[in-house]
mmCIF file of C-alpha atoms in Angstrom:
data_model
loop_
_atom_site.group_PDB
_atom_site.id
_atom_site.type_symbol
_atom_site.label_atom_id
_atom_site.label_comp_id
_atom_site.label_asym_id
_atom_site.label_seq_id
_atom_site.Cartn_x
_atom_site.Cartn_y
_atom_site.Cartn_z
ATOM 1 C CA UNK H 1 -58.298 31.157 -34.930
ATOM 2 C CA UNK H 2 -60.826 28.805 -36.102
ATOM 3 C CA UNK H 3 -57.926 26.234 -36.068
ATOM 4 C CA UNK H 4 -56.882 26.319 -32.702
ATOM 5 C CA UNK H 5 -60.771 26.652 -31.456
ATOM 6 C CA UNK H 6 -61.558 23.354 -32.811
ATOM 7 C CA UNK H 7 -58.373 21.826 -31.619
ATOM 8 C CA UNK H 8 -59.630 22.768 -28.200
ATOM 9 C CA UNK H 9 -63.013 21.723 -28.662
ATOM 10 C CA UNK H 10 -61.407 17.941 -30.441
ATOM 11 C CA UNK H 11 -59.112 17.819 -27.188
ATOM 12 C CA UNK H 12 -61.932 18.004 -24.763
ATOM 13 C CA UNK H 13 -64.092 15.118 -26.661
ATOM 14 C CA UNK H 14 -60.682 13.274 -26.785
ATOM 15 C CA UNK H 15 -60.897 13.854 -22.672
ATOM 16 C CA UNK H 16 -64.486 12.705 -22.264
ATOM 17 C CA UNK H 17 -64.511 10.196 -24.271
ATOM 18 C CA UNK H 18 -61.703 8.638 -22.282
ATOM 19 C CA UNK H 19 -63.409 9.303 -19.325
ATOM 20 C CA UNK H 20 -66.640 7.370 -20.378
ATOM 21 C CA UNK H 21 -64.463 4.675 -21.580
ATOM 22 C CA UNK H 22 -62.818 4.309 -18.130
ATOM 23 C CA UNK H 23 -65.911 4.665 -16.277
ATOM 24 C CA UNK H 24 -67.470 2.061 -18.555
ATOM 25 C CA UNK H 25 -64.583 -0.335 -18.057
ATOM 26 C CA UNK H 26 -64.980 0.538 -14.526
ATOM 27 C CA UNK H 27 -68.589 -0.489 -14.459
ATOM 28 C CA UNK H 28 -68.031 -3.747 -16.256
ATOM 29 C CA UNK H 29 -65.662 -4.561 -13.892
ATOM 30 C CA UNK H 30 -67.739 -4.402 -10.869
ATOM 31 C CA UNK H 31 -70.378 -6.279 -12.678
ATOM 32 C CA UNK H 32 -68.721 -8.884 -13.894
ATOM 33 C CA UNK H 33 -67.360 -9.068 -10.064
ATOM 34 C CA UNK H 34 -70.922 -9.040 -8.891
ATOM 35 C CA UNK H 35 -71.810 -11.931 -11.512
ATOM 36 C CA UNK H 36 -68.712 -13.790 -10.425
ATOM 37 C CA UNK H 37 -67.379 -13.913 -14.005
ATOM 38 C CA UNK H 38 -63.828 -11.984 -12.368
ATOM 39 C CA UNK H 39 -62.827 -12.832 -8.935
ATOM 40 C CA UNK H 40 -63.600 -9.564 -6.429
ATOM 41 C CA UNK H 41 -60.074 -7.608 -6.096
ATOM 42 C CA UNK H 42 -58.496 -8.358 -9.349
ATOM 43 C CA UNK H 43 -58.305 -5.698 -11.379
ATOM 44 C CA UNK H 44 -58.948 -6.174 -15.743
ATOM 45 C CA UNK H 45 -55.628 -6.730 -17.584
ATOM 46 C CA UNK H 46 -55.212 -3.474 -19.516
ATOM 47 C CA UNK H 47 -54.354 -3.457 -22.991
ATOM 48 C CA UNK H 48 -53.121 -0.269 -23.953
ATOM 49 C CA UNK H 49 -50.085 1.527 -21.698
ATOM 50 C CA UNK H 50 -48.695 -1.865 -21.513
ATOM 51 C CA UNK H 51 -44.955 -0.853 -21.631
ATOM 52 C CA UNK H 52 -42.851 -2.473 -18.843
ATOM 53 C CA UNK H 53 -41.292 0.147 -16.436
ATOM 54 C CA UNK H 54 -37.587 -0.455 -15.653
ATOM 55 C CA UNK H 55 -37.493 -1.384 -11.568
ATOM 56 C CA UNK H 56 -35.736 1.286 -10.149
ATOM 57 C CA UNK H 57 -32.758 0.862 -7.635
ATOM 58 C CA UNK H 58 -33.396 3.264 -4.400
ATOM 59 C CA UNK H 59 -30.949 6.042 -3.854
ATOM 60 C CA UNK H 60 -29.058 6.662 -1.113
ATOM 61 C CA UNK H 61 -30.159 8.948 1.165
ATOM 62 C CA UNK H 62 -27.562 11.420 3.161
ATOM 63 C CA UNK H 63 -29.664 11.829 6.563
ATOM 64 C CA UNK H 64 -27.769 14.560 7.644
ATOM 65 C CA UNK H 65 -29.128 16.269 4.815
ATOM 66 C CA UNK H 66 -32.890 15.053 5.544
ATOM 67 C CA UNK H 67 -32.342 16.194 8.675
ATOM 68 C CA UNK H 68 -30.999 19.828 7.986
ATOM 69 C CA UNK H 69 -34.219 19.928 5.556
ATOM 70 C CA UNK H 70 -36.716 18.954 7.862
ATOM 71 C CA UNK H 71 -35.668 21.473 10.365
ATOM 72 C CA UNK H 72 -35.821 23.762 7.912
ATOM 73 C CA UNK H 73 -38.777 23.151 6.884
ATOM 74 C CA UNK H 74 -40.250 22.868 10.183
ATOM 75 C CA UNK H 75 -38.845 26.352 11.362
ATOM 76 C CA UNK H 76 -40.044 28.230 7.931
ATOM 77 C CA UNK H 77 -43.635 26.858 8.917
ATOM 78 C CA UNK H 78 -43.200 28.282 12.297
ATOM 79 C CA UNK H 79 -42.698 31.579 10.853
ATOM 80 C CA UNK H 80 -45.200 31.228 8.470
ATOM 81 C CA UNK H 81 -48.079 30.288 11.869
ATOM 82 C CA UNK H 82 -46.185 33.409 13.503
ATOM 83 C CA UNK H 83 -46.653 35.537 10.844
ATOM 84 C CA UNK H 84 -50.363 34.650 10.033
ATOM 85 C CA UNK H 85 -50.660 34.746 13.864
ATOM 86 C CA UNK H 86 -49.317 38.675 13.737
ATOM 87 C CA UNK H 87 -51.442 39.897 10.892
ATOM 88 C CA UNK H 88 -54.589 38.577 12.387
ATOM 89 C CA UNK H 89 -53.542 40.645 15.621
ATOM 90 C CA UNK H 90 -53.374 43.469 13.237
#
């Protein structure tokens, strides 16, 4: 038990402390921005999660498809209103 508790407990300093590093990098950003050391808009070059995502070719869509889903979806939300509509008759 004592195991997994200070897994947990490791796991959420592993979360803050990336979350102070971000908003630290975040911060340095904006004043190195305001001190015109990095041009406004550009964001820092990162250094770690640098791997290169494959470009991915966009599938083809079958409209009729899209368009049998969208109805359906658009006639289970009007059964949905109805039925909220009924109950708060009730």
């Amino acid at each position: 038990m004592a195991d997994k508790a200070s897994g947990s407990i490791r796991a959420q300093q592993n979360k803050i402390k990336q979350q102070m590093r971000a908003d630290i990098e975040g911060t340095q950003s904006i004043a190195d921005q305001l001190t015109g050391k990095q041009p406004i808009g550009s964001k820092r070059l990162q250094t770690a999660n640098t791997t290169k995502k494959k470009p991915t070719t966009p599938e083809k869509v079958d409209t009729k498809k899209l368009e049998k889903f969208i109805d359906f979806m658009e006639e289970s939300y009007k059964t949905t209103t109805n039925k909220v509509e009924i109950t708060r008759k009730i």
